[in-house]
Amino acid sequence: MIALRDRQRLPVDRRRLRRTLRVALHALGVWDHELSLTLVDDREIRRLNARFRGVRRPTDVLAFPLEGPAPVLGEAVLSVETARRQAKALGHSLAEELDLLACHACLHLVGYDDRDRREARLMHAREMALLGRLYARPAPTLHVQ
């Protein structure tokens, strides 16, 4: 099950985002797990980033893996405002950026960590592989900043 909450004002294709999440979850072998995704603005993600990471600035993705007796993957939060800025700066669409960030969040939830350079490269390669399941050719500008 995918729970998607939209708590921001910019228009987003939620059906496309759900499809992206389904494809990523299947590819990662966790298709039977629950995932919660919340779309927020920069103000909200800045607040969450400060609270949970001690960083007082907006970010694009926050991911909170959950463990328990039920097959629950976790919760992810995406800033649509940050995604829009990143997409514009890199020259691709907001929808493509949100697809990338959704895949990035899923990878975090299954245990990938991009704080180490080597891990970040592995994670980026996996993101591109996931996006390759969605598009014939992912935009070369797609990467997490």
Short mmCIF file of N, CA, C and O in Angstrom, two decimals:
data_model
loop_
_atom_site.label_atom_id
_atom_site.label_comp_id
_atom_site.label_asym_id
_atom_site.label_seq_id
_atom_site.Cartn_x
_atom_site.Cartn_y
_atom_site.Cartn_z
N MET A 1 0.84 -1.18 0.00
CA MET A 1 0.00 0.00 0.00
C MET A 1 0.88 1.23 0.00
O MET A 1 1.88 1.29 0.70
N ILE A 2 0.48 2.20 -0.79
CA ILE A 2 1.18 3.48 -0.85
C ILE A 2 0.22 4.56 -0.39
O ILE A 2 -0.84 4.76 -0.99
N ALA A 3 0.57 5.23 0.70
CA ALA A 3 -0.22 6.36 1.19
C ALA A 3 0.48 7.63 0.72
O ALA A 3 1.65 7.85 1.02
N LEU A 4 -0.23 8.44 -0.05
CA LEU A 4 0.35 9.67 -0.59
C LEU A 4 -0.46 10.85 -0.09
O LEU A 4 -1.67 10.92 -0.33
N ARG A 5 0.22 11.74 0.61
CA ARG A 5 -0.42 12.96 1.11
C ARG A 5 0.23 14.17 0.45
O ARG A 5 1.46 14.26 0.40
N ASP A 6 -0.58 15.10 -0.01
CA ASP A 6 -0.09 16.31 -0.68
C ASP A 6 -0.43 17.49 0.21
O ASP A 6 -1.58 17.90 0.30
N ARG A 7 0.58 18.04 0.87
CA ARG A 7 0.38 19.16 1.81
C ARG A 7 1.12 20.40 1.33
O ARG A 7 1.75 21.09 2.12
N GLN A 8 1.03 20.66 0.07
CA GLN A 8 1.67 21.83 -0.51
C GLN A 8 0.81 22.33 -1.66
O GLN A 8 -0.20 21.72 -1.98
N ARG A 9 1.17 23.44 -2.28
CA ARG A 9 0.27 24.10 -3.24
C ARG A 9 0.58 23.89 -4.72
O ARG A 9 -0.26 24.17 -5.56
N LEU A 10 1.75 23.44 -5.06
CA LEU A 10 2.11 23.31 -6.47
C LEU A 10 1.40 22.09 -7.09
O LEU A 10 1.23 21.08 -6.42
N PRO A 11 1.02 22.19 -8.36
CA PRO A 11 0.37 21.04 -8.99
C PRO A 11 1.35 19.89 -9.22
O PRO A 11 2.45 20.10 -9.69
N VAL A 12 0.91 18.70 -8.85
CA VAL A 12 1.73 17.50 -8.97
C VAL A 12 0.87 16.37 -9.53
O VAL A 12 -0.28 16.22 -9.14
N ASP A 13 1.44 15.60 -10.43
CA ASP A 13 0.74 14.45 -10.98
C ASP A 13 0.89 13.28 -9.99
O ASP A 13 1.85 12.51 -10.05
N ARG A 14 -0.06 13.16 -9.11
CA ARG A 14 0.02 12.15 -8.05
C ARG A 14 -0.10 10.73 -8.62
O ARG A 14 0.51 9.80 -8.08
N ARG A 15 -0.85 10.55 -9.69
CA ARG A 15 -0.94 9.21 -10.30
C ARG A 15 0.42 8.76 -10.82
O ARG A 15 0.82 7.62 -10.65
N ARG A 16 1.12 9.68 -11.46
CA ARG A 16 2.46 9.37 -11.97
C ARG A 16 3.39 9.02 -10.81
O ARG A 16 4.17 8.07 -10.89
N LEU A 17 3.31 9.77 -9.74
CA LEU A 17 4.17 9.54 -8.58
C LEU A 17 3.89 8.18 -7.95
O LEU A 17 4.81 7.45 -7.58
N ARG A 18 2.62 7.82 -7.85
CA ARG A 18 2.27 6.49 -7.33
C ARG A 18 2.84 5.38 -8.22
O ARG A 18 3.34 4.38 -7.73
N ARG A 19 2.74 5.58 -9.52
CA ARG A 19 3.29 4.59 -10.46
C ARG A 19 4.80 4.46 -10.26
O ARG A 19 5.34 3.35 -10.22
N THR A 20 5.48 5.59 -10.13
CA THR A 20 6.93 5.57 -9.89
C THR A 20 7.26 4.79 -8.63
O THR A 20 8.17 3.95 -8.62
N LEU A 21 6.52 5.04 -7.57
CA LEU A 21 6.75 4.34 -6.31
C LEU A 21 6.49 2.84 -6.46
O LEU A 21 7.27 2.02 -5.96
N ARG A 22 5.42 2.48 -7.15
CA ARG A 22 5.12 1.05 -7.36
C ARG A 22 6.25 0.36 -8.13
O ARG A 22 6.69 -0.73 -7.76
N VAL A 23 6.73 1.00 -9.18
CA VAL A 23 7.82 0.43 -9.98
C VAL A 23 9.07 0.26 -9.12
O VAL A 23 9.73 -0.78 -9.14
N ALA A 24 9.40 1.29 -8.33
CA ALA A 24 10.59 1.22 -7.48
C ALA A 24 10.45 0.12 -6.42
O ALA A 24 11.38 -0.66 -6.21
N LEU A 25 9.30 0.05 -5.79
CA LEU A 25 9.10 -0.97 -4.75
C LEU A 25 9.19 -2.38 -5.32
O LEU A 25 9.77 -3.27 -4.70
N HIS A 26 8.62 -2.58 -6.50
CA HIS A 26 8.72 -3.90 -7.14
C HIS A 26 10.17 -4.22 -7.47
O HIS A 26 10.64 -5.33 -7.20
N ALA A 27 10.88 -3.27 -8.05
CA ALA A 27 12.27 -3.50 -8.44
C ALA A 27 13.16 -3.77 -7.23
O ALA A 27 14.14 -4.52 -7.33
N LEU A 28 12.83 -3.18 -6.11
CA LEU A 28 13.63 -3.36 -4.89
C LEU A 28 13.19 -4.57 -4.07
O LEU A 28 13.75 -4.85 -3.01
N GLY A 29 12.16 -5.27 -4.54
CA GLY A 29 11.71 -6.48 -3.86
C GLY A 29 10.90 -6.24 -2.61
O GLY A 29 10.78 -7.12 -1.77
N VAL A 30 10.34 -5.03 -2.48
CA VAL A 30 9.53 -4.71 -1.29
C VAL A 30 8.13 -4.26 -1.71
O VAL A 30 7.51 -3.43 -1.07
N TRP A 31 7.63 -4.86 -2.78
CA TRP A 31 6.33 -4.49 -3.32
C TRP A 31 5.21 -4.72 -2.32
O TRP A 31 4.15 -4.11 -2.41
N ASP A 32 5.41 -5.60 -1.35
CA ASP A 32 4.36 -5.93 -0.39
C ASP A 32 4.44 -5.10 0.89
O ASP A 32 3.71 -5.36 1.84
N HIS A 33 5.32 -4.11 0.92
CA HIS A 33 5.48 -3.26 2.10
C HIS A 33 4.68 -1.97 1.96
O HIS A 33 4.45 -1.49 0.85
N GLU A 34 4.30 -1.42 3.09
CA GLU A 34 3.60 -0.13 3.10
C GLU A 34 4.61 1.00 3.06
O GLU A 34 5.69 0.92 3.65
N LEU A 35 4.24 2.05 2.35
CA LEU A 35 5.07 3.24 2.22
C LEU A 35 4.17 4.45 2.32
O LEU A 35 3.10 4.50 1.72
N SER A 36 4.62 5.43 3.09
CA SER A 36 3.91 6.69 3.20
C SER A 36 4.79 7.77 2.60
O SER A 36 5.97 7.89 2.96
N LEU A 37 4.22 8.56 1.69
CA LEU A 37 4.94 9.67 1.08
C LEU A 37 4.13 10.94 1.28
O LEU A 37 2.94 10.98 0.97
N THR A 38 4.79 11.96 1.80
CA THR A 38 4.14 13.25 2.01
C THR A 38 4.87 14.31 1.20
O THR A 38 6.10 14.41 1.27
N LEU A 39 4.11 15.06 0.43
CA LEU A 39 4.64 16.17 -0.36
C LEU A 39 4.43 17.45 0.44
O LEU A 39 3.30 17.73 0.88
N VAL A 40 5.50 18.21 0.64
CA VAL A 40 5.43 19.41 1.45
C VAL A 40 6.10 20.57 0.74
O VAL A 40 6.71 20.40 -0.32
N ASP A 41 6.02 21.76 1.36
CA ASP A 41 6.73 22.92 0.85
C ASP A 41 8.05 23.08 1.60
O ASP A 41 8.37 22.32 2.51
N ASP A 42 8.83 24.08 1.21
CA ASP A 42 10.15 24.28 1.83
C ASP A 42 10.06 24.60 3.31
O ASP A 42 10.92 24.18 4.09
N ARG A 43 9.05 25.35 3.69
CA ARG A 43 8.92 25.72 5.11
C ARG A 43 8.78 24.47 5.98
O ARG A 43 9.43 24.33 7.01
N GLU A 44 7.94 23.53 5.54
CA GLU A 44 7.72 22.31 6.32
C GLU A 44 8.94 21.41 6.32
O GLU A 44 9.31 20.84 7.35
N ILE A 45 9.59 21.25 5.17
CA ILE A 45 10.75 20.35 5.16
C ILE A 45 11.91 20.97 5.93
O ILE A 45 12.71 20.25 6.54
N ARG A 46 12.01 22.30 5.94
CA ARG A 46 13.04 22.97 6.75
C ARG A 46 12.80 22.67 8.23
O ARG A 46 13.73 22.35 8.98
N ARG A 47 11.55 22.72 8.66
CA ARG A 47 11.20 22.43 10.04
C ARG A 47 11.54 20.98 10.39
O ARG A 47 12.16 20.70 11.42
N LEU A 48 11.19 20.05 9.51
CA LEU A 48 11.48 18.64 9.75
C LEU A 48 12.98 18.36 9.72
O LEU A 48 13.49 17.58 10.53
N ASN A 49 13.69 18.99 8.80
CA ASN A 49 15.12 18.80 8.70
C ASN A 49 15.82 19.30 9.97
O ASN A 49 16.75 18.65 10.47
N ALA A 50 15.37 20.42 10.50
CA ALA A 50 15.94 20.95 11.75
C ALA A 50 15.64 20.01 12.91
O ALA A 50 16.52 19.71 13.73
N ARG A 51 14.42 19.52 12.96
CA ARG A 51 14.01 18.67 14.08
C ARG A 51 14.73 17.32 14.09
O ARG A 51 15.19 16.86 15.12
N PHE A 52 14.82 16.69 12.92
CA PHE A 52 15.35 15.33 12.87
C PHE A 52 16.82 15.22 12.51
O PHE A 52 17.45 14.22 12.82
N ARG A 53 17.37 16.24 11.84
CA ARG A 53 18.77 16.17 11.44
C ARG A 53 19.61 17.31 12.00
O ARG A 53 20.82 17.32 11.81
N GLY A 54 18.97 18.28 12.63
CA GLY A 54 19.70 19.42 13.17
C GLY A 54 20.22 20.37 12.12
O GLY A 54 21.12 21.17 12.37
N VAL A 55 19.65 20.32 10.92
CA VAL A 55 20.07 21.17 9.80
C VAL A 55 18.94 22.15 9.52
O VAL A 55 17.85 21.74 9.14
N ARG A 56 19.20 23.43 9.66
CA ARG A 56 18.17 24.45 9.54
C ARG A 56 18.07 25.04 8.13
O ARG A 56 18.21 26.24 7.94
N ARG A 57 17.85 24.15 7.16
CA ARG A 57 17.62 24.60 5.78
C ARG A 57 16.76 23.55 5.08
O ARG A 57 16.69 22.41 5.52
N PRO A 58 16.14 23.95 4.00
CA PRO A 58 15.33 22.96 3.26
C PRO A 58 16.23 21.89 2.64
O PRO A 58 17.41 22.11 2.41
N THR A 59 15.63 20.75 2.38
CA THR A 59 16.29 19.67 1.66
C THR A 59 15.27 19.11 0.69
O THR A 59 14.09 19.46 0.75
N ASP A 60 15.68 18.23 -0.18
CA ASP A 60 14.73 17.69 -1.15
C ASP A 60 13.98 16.47 -0.62
O ASP A 60 12.81 16.31 -0.84
N VAL A 61 14.69 15.60 0.12
CA VAL A 61 14.11 14.33 0.59
C VAL A 61 14.50 14.06 2.04
O VAL A 61 15.65 14.24 2.40
N LEU A 62 13.54 13.62 2.80
CA LEU A 62 13.80 13.03 4.11
C LEU A 62 13.15 11.66 4.10
O LEU A 62 12.04 11.50 3.59
N ALA A 63 13.86 10.68 4.63
CA ALA A 63 13.33 9.32 4.66
C ALA A 63 13.49 8.74 6.06
O ALA A 63 14.55 8.89 6.67
N PHE A 64 12.43 8.11 6.51
CA PHE A 64 12.39 7.54 7.86
C PHE A 64 12.01 6.07 7.77
O PHE A 64 10.83 5.73 7.72
N PRO A 65 13.01 5.18 7.72
CA PRO A 65 12.71 3.74 7.69
C PRO A 65 12.01 3.33 8.98
O PRO A 65 12.32 3.84 10.05
N LEU A 66 11.07 2.41 8.86
CA LEU A 66 10.37 1.89 10.03
C LEU A 66 10.52 0.38 10.07
O LEU A 66 10.55 -0.27 9.03
N GLU A 67 10.61 -0.15 11.25
CA GLU A 67 10.67 -1.60 11.41
C GLU A 67 9.57 -2.02 12.37
O GLU A 67 9.18 -1.28 13.25
N GLY A 68 9.09 -3.19 12.17
CA GLY A 68 8.05 -3.71 13.05
C GLY A 68 7.56 -5.04 12.55
O GLY A 68 8.08 -5.58 11.57
N PRO A 69 6.54 -5.55 13.18
CA PRO A 69 6.04 -6.87 12.79
C PRO A 69 5.33 -6.85 11.43
O PRO A 69 5.33 -7.84 10.73
N ALA A 70 4.75 -5.73 11.07
CA ALA A 70 4.06 -5.62 9.78
C ALA A 70 5.06 -5.22 8.70
O ALA A 70 6.08 -4.60 8.99
N PRO A 71 4.78 -5.57 7.44
CA PRO A 71 5.70 -5.18 6.37
C PRO A 71 5.54 -3.68 6.02
O PRO A 71 4.88 -3.31 5.06
N VAL A 72 6.14 -2.85 6.83
CA VAL A 72 6.10 -1.40 6.63
C VAL A 72 7.50 -0.94 6.27
O VAL A 72 8.46 -1.22 6.99
N LEU A 73 7.63 -0.26 5.15
CA LEU A 73 8.93 0.22 4.70
C LEU A 73 9.33 1.49 5.44
O LEU A 73 10.44 1.61 5.94
N GLY A 74 8.42 2.46 5.50
CA GLY A 74 8.72 3.69 6.19
C GLY A 74 7.98 4.87 5.61
O GLY A 74 7.02 4.72 4.86
N GLU A 75 8.47 6.05 5.97
CA GLU A 75 7.85 7.29 5.53
C GLU A 75 8.89 8.15 4.86
O GLU A 75 10.04 8.25 5.32
N ALA A 76 8.49 8.79 3.77
CA ALA A 76 9.35 9.72 3.05
C ALA A 76 8.63 11.05 2.92
O ALA A 76 7.40 11.10 2.82
N VAL A 77 9.41 12.11 2.91
CA VAL A 77 8.87 13.46 2.75
C VAL A 77 9.67 14.12 1.63
O VAL A 77 10.90 14.09 1.64
N LEU A 78 8.96 14.69 0.65
CA LEU A 78 9.61 15.39 -0.46
C LEU A 78 9.17 16.84 -0.47
O LEU A 78 7.99 17.14 -0.33
N SER A 79 10.12 17.75 -0.67
CA SER A 79 9.78 19.15 -0.86
C SER A 79 9.57 19.42 -2.34
O SER A 79 10.53 19.34 -3.13
N VAL A 80 8.36 19.75 -2.71
CA VAL A 80 8.06 20.02 -4.11
C VAL A 80 8.69 21.34 -4.54
O VAL A 80 9.15 21.47 -5.67
N GLU A 81 8.78 22.32 -3.64
CA GLU A 81 9.43 23.59 -3.99
C GLU A 81 10.92 23.38 -4.30
O GLU A 81 11.43 23.91 -5.29
N THR A 82 11.59 22.61 -3.47
CA THR A 82 13.01 22.32 -3.73
C THR A 82 13.14 21.53 -5.02
O THR A 82 14.03 21.80 -5.84
N ALA A 83 12.27 20.56 -5.23
CA ALA A 83 12.30 19.77 -6.46
C ALA A 83 12.13 20.66 -7.68
O ALA A 83 12.83 20.49 -8.69
N ARG A 84 11.23 21.62 -7.60
CA ARG A 84 10.99 22.52 -8.73
C ARG A 84 12.24 23.35 -9.03
O ARG A 84 12.63 23.50 -10.18
N ARG A 85 12.89 23.87 -7.99
CA ARG A 85 14.12 24.65 -8.19
C ARG A 85 15.22 23.79 -8.82
O ARG A 85 15.92 24.23 -9.73
N GLN A 86 15.38 22.58 -8.30
CA GLN A 86 16.41 21.69 -8.82
C GLN A 86 16.13 21.33 -10.28
O GLN A 86 17.05 21.32 -11.11
N ALA A 87 14.90 21.03 -10.60
CA ALA A 87 14.54 20.68 -11.97
C ALA A 87 14.84 21.84 -12.92
O ALA A 87 15.41 21.64 -14.00
N LYS A 88 14.47 23.03 -12.51
CA LYS A 88 14.70 24.21 -13.35
C LYS A 88 16.19 24.45 -13.54
O LYS A 88 16.65 24.70 -14.65
N ALA A 89 16.96 24.34 -12.47
CA ALA A 89 18.40 24.58 -12.55
C ALA A 89 19.11 23.55 -13.44
O ALA A 89 20.08 23.88 -14.12
N LEU A 90 18.61 22.32 -13.44
CA LEU A 90 19.27 21.25 -14.19
C LEU A 90 18.68 21.03 -15.59
O LEU A 90 19.26 20.32 -16.40
N GLY A 91 17.51 21.62 -15.85
CA GLY A 91 16.96 21.56 -17.20
C GLY A 91 16.08 20.38 -17.51
O GLY A 91 16.03 19.92 -18.65
N HIS A 92 15.38 19.85 -16.52
CA HIS A 92 14.39 18.82 -16.79
C HIS A 92 13.09 19.19 -16.08
O HIS A 92 13.00 20.21 -15.42
N SER A 93 12.08 18.35 -16.22
CA SER A 93 10.76 18.70 -15.69
C SER A 93 10.64 18.42 -14.20
O SER A 93 11.39 17.60 -13.64
N LEU A 94 9.68 19.07 -13.57
CA LEU A 94 9.38 18.81 -12.17
C LEU A 94 8.96 17.35 -11.99
O LEU A 94 9.37 16.70 -11.03
N ALA A 95 8.18 16.83 -12.91
CA ALA A 95 7.73 15.43 -12.81
C ALA A 95 8.93 14.48 -12.80
O ALA A 95 8.96 13.53 -12.01
N GLU A 96 9.91 14.73 -13.66
CA GLU A 96 11.10 13.88 -13.67
C GLU A 96 11.87 13.99 -12.36
O GLU A 96 12.37 12.99 -11.82
N GLU A 97 11.98 15.20 -11.83
CA GLU A 97 12.68 15.40 -10.56
C GLU A 97 11.97 14.68 -9.43
O GLU A 97 12.60 14.05 -8.59
N LEU A 98 10.65 14.75 -9.42
CA LEU A 98 9.89 14.05 -8.38
C LEU A 98 10.04 12.54 -8.52
O LEU A 98 10.12 11.83 -7.52
N ASP A 99 10.08 12.04 -9.74
CA ASP A 99 10.33 10.61 -9.96
C ASP A 99 11.69 10.22 -9.37
O ASP A 99 11.80 9.22 -8.66
N LEU A 100 12.70 11.02 -9.65
CA LEU A 100 14.03 10.74 -9.13
C LEU A 100 14.03 10.76 -7.60
O LEU A 100 14.57 9.86 -6.95
N LEU A 101 13.42 11.78 -7.02
CA LEU A 101 13.41 11.90 -5.56
C LEU A 101 12.61 10.79 -4.91
O LEU A 101 12.97 10.31 -3.82
N ALA A 102 11.55 10.35 -5.56
CA ALA A 102 10.78 9.21 -5.03
C ALA A 102 11.64 7.95 -5.03
O ALA A 102 11.65 7.19 -4.06
N CYS A 103 12.37 7.71 -6.11
CA CYS A 103 13.28 6.56 -6.17
C CYS A 103 14.38 6.69 -5.12
O CYS A 103 14.72 5.71 -4.44
N HIS A 104 14.91 7.89 -4.97
CA HIS A 104 15.95 8.15 -3.97
C HIS A 104 15.43 7.83 -2.57
O HIS A 104 16.11 7.17 -1.78
N ALA A 105 14.22 8.27 -2.29
CA ALA A 105 13.62 8.01 -0.97
C ALA A 105 13.44 6.50 -0.75
O ALA A 105 13.76 5.99 0.33
N CYS A 106 12.96 5.79 -1.76
CA CYS A 106 12.79 4.33 -1.63
C CYS A 106 14.12 3.66 -1.33
O CYS A 106 14.20 2.75 -0.50
N LEU A 107 15.18 4.10 -1.99
CA LEU A 107 16.49 3.52 -1.74
C LEU A 107 16.95 3.77 -0.31
O LEU A 107 17.51 2.89 0.34
N HIS A 108 16.73 4.98 0.19
CA HIS A 108 17.05 5.25 1.59
C HIS A 108 16.26 4.31 2.51
O HIS A 108 16.81 3.79 3.48
N LEU A 109 15.01 4.10 2.19
CA LEU A 109 14.16 3.28 3.05
C LEU A 109 14.57 1.81 3.07
O LEU A 109 14.28 1.11 4.04
N VAL A 110 15.23 1.35 2.02
CA VAL A 110 15.70 -0.04 2.02
C VAL A 110 17.16 -0.16 2.48
O VAL A 110 17.73 -1.24 2.44
N GLY A 111 17.75 0.97 2.91
CA GLY A 111 19.07 0.89 3.52
C GLY A 111 20.22 1.59 2.82
O GLY A 111 21.33 1.59 3.33
N TYR A 112 20.00 2.16 1.66
CA TYR A 112 21.08 2.89 0.99
C TYR A 112 21.35 4.18 1.76
O TYR A 112 20.44 4.81 2.29
N ASP A 113 22.62 4.60 1.76
CA ASP A 113 23.03 5.82 2.45
C ASP A 113 24.00 6.56 1.54
O ASP A 113 25.03 6.00 1.15
N ASP A 114 23.70 7.80 1.22
CA ASP A 114 24.54 8.54 0.28
C ASP A 114 25.50 9.51 0.96
O ASP A 114 26.05 10.40 0.32
N ARG A 115 25.76 9.35 2.24
CA ARG A 115 26.71 10.24 2.91
C ARG A 115 28.15 9.94 2.53
O ARG A 115 28.99 10.81 2.53
N ASP A 116 28.44 8.70 2.19
CA ASP A 116 29.76 8.29 1.74
C ASP A 116 29.80 8.39 0.21
O ASP A 116 28.85 8.01 -0.46
N ARG A 117 30.91 8.91 -0.35
CA ARG A 117 31.00 9.11 -1.80
C ARG A 117 30.79 7.82 -2.60
O ARG A 117 30.10 7.82 -3.61
N ARG A 118 31.39 6.76 -2.13
CA ARG A 118 31.26 5.49 -2.85
C ARG A 118 29.81 5.00 -2.82
O ARG A 118 29.26 4.58 -3.84
N GLU A 119 29.19 5.06 -1.65
CA GLU A 119 27.78 4.68 -1.52
C GLU A 119 26.90 5.59 -2.38
O GLU A 119 25.94 5.13 -2.98
N ALA A 120 27.23 6.87 -2.42
CA ALA A 120 26.45 7.82 -3.23
C ALA A 120 26.50 7.43 -4.70
O ALA A 120 25.49 7.50 -5.41
N ARG A 121 27.66 7.01 -5.18
CA ARG A 121 27.77 6.56 -6.58
C ARG A 121 26.93 5.32 -6.83
O ARG A 121 26.25 5.20 -7.85
N LEU A 122 26.98 4.37 -5.90
CA LEU A 122 26.16 3.16 -6.03
C LEU A 122 24.66 3.51 -6.02
O LEU A 122 23.88 2.97 -6.80
N MET A 123 24.31 4.42 -5.13
CA MET A 123 22.91 4.82 -5.02
C MET A 123 22.45 5.52 -6.31
O MET A 123 21.35 5.26 -6.80
N HIS A 124 23.30 6.38 -6.86
CA HIS A 124 22.95 7.07 -8.10
C HIS A 124 22.77 6.07 -9.24
O HIS A 124 21.82 6.18 -10.02
N ALA A 125 23.65 5.09 -9.32
CA ALA A 125 23.52 4.07 -10.37
C ALA A 125 22.20 3.32 -10.20
O ALA A 125 21.50 3.04 -11.19
N ARG A 126 21.83 3.01 -8.99
CA ARG A 126 20.57 2.29 -8.74
C ARG A 126 19.38 3.18 -9.08
O ARG A 126 18.37 2.71 -9.61
N GLU A 127 19.47 4.50 -8.77
CA GLU A 127 18.40 5.43 -9.15
C GLU A 127 18.20 5.43 -10.66
O GLU A 127 17.07 5.38 -11.15
N MET A 128 19.30 5.48 -11.40
CA MET A 128 19.21 5.50 -12.85
C MET A 128 18.61 4.20 -13.37
O MET A 128 17.83 4.21 -14.32
N ALA A 129 18.95 3.08 -12.73
CA ALA A 129 18.36 1.80 -13.13
C ALA A 129 16.85 1.80 -12.88
O ALA A 129 16.08 1.31 -13.71
N LEU A 130 16.45 2.34 -11.74
CA LEU A 130 15.01 2.43 -11.45
C LEU A 130 14.31 3.34 -12.45
O LEU A 130 13.24 3.00 -12.96
N LEU A 131 14.91 4.48 -12.75
CA LEU A 131 14.30 5.40 -13.72
C LEU A 131 14.27 4.78 -15.11
O LEU A 131 13.35 5.05 -15.89
N GLY A 132 15.23 3.92 -15.41
CA GLY A 132 15.25 3.21 -16.69
C GLY A 132 14.06 2.28 -16.85
O GLY A 132 13.69 1.91 -17.96
N ARG A 133 13.44 1.90 -15.74
CA ARG A 133 12.22 1.09 -15.80
C ARG A 133 11.00 1.96 -16.13
O ARG A 133 9.95 1.45 -16.48
N LEU A 134 11.15 3.27 -15.93
CA LEU A 134 10.05 4.20 -16.18
C LEU A 134 10.15 4.88 -17.55
O LEU A 134 9.13 5.16 -18.18
N TYR A 135 11.35 5.20 -17.96
CA TYR A 135 11.58 5.94 -19.20
C TYR A 135 12.49 5.12 -20.11
O TYR A 135 13.37 4.43 -19.64
N ALA A 136 12.32 5.32 -21.41
CA ALA A 136 13.24 4.69 -22.37
C ALA A 136 14.66 5.23 -22.15
O ALA A 136 15.63 4.49 -22.19
N ARG A 137 14.74 6.53 -21.89
CA ARG A 137 16.04 7.15 -21.66
C ARG A 137 15.89 8.27 -20.63
O ARG A 137 15.41 9.35 -20.96
N PRO A 138 16.31 8.04 -19.37
CA PRO A 138 16.22 9.11 -18.36
C PRO A 138 17.05 10.32 -18.76
O PRO A 138 18.10 10.17 -19.40
N ALA A 139 16.59 11.49 -18.42
CA ALA A 139 17.32 12.73 -18.72
C ALA A 139 18.71 12.66 -18.10
O ALA A 139 18.86 12.27 -16.94
N PRO A 140 19.75 13.02 -18.86
CA PRO A 140 21.11 12.95 -18.31
C PRO A 140 21.33 13.93 -17.15
O PRO A 140 22.29 13.80 -16.40
N THR A 141 20.44 14.89 -17.00
CA THR A 141 20.58 15.88 -15.92
C THR A 141 20.04 15.38 -14.59
O THR A 141 20.17 16.07 -13.58
N LEU A 142 19.41 14.22 -14.57
CA LEU A 142 18.81 13.73 -13.34
C LEU A 142 19.87 13.20 -12.37
O LEU A 142 20.59 12.26 -12.67
N HIS A 143 19.98 13.86 -11.24
CA HIS A 143 20.83 13.38 -10.15
C HIS A 143 20.44 14.13 -8.89
O HIS A 143 19.93 15.24 -8.95
N VAL A 144 20.63 13.50 -7.76
CA VAL A 144 20.29 14.11 -6.49
C VAL A 144 21.42 15.02 -6.07
O VAL A 144 22.59 14.63 -6.14
N GLN A 145 21.07 16.23 -5.67
CA GLN A 145 22.09 17.20 -5.27
C GLN A 145 22.43 17.09 -3.83
O GLN A 145 21.71 16.68 -3.01
#
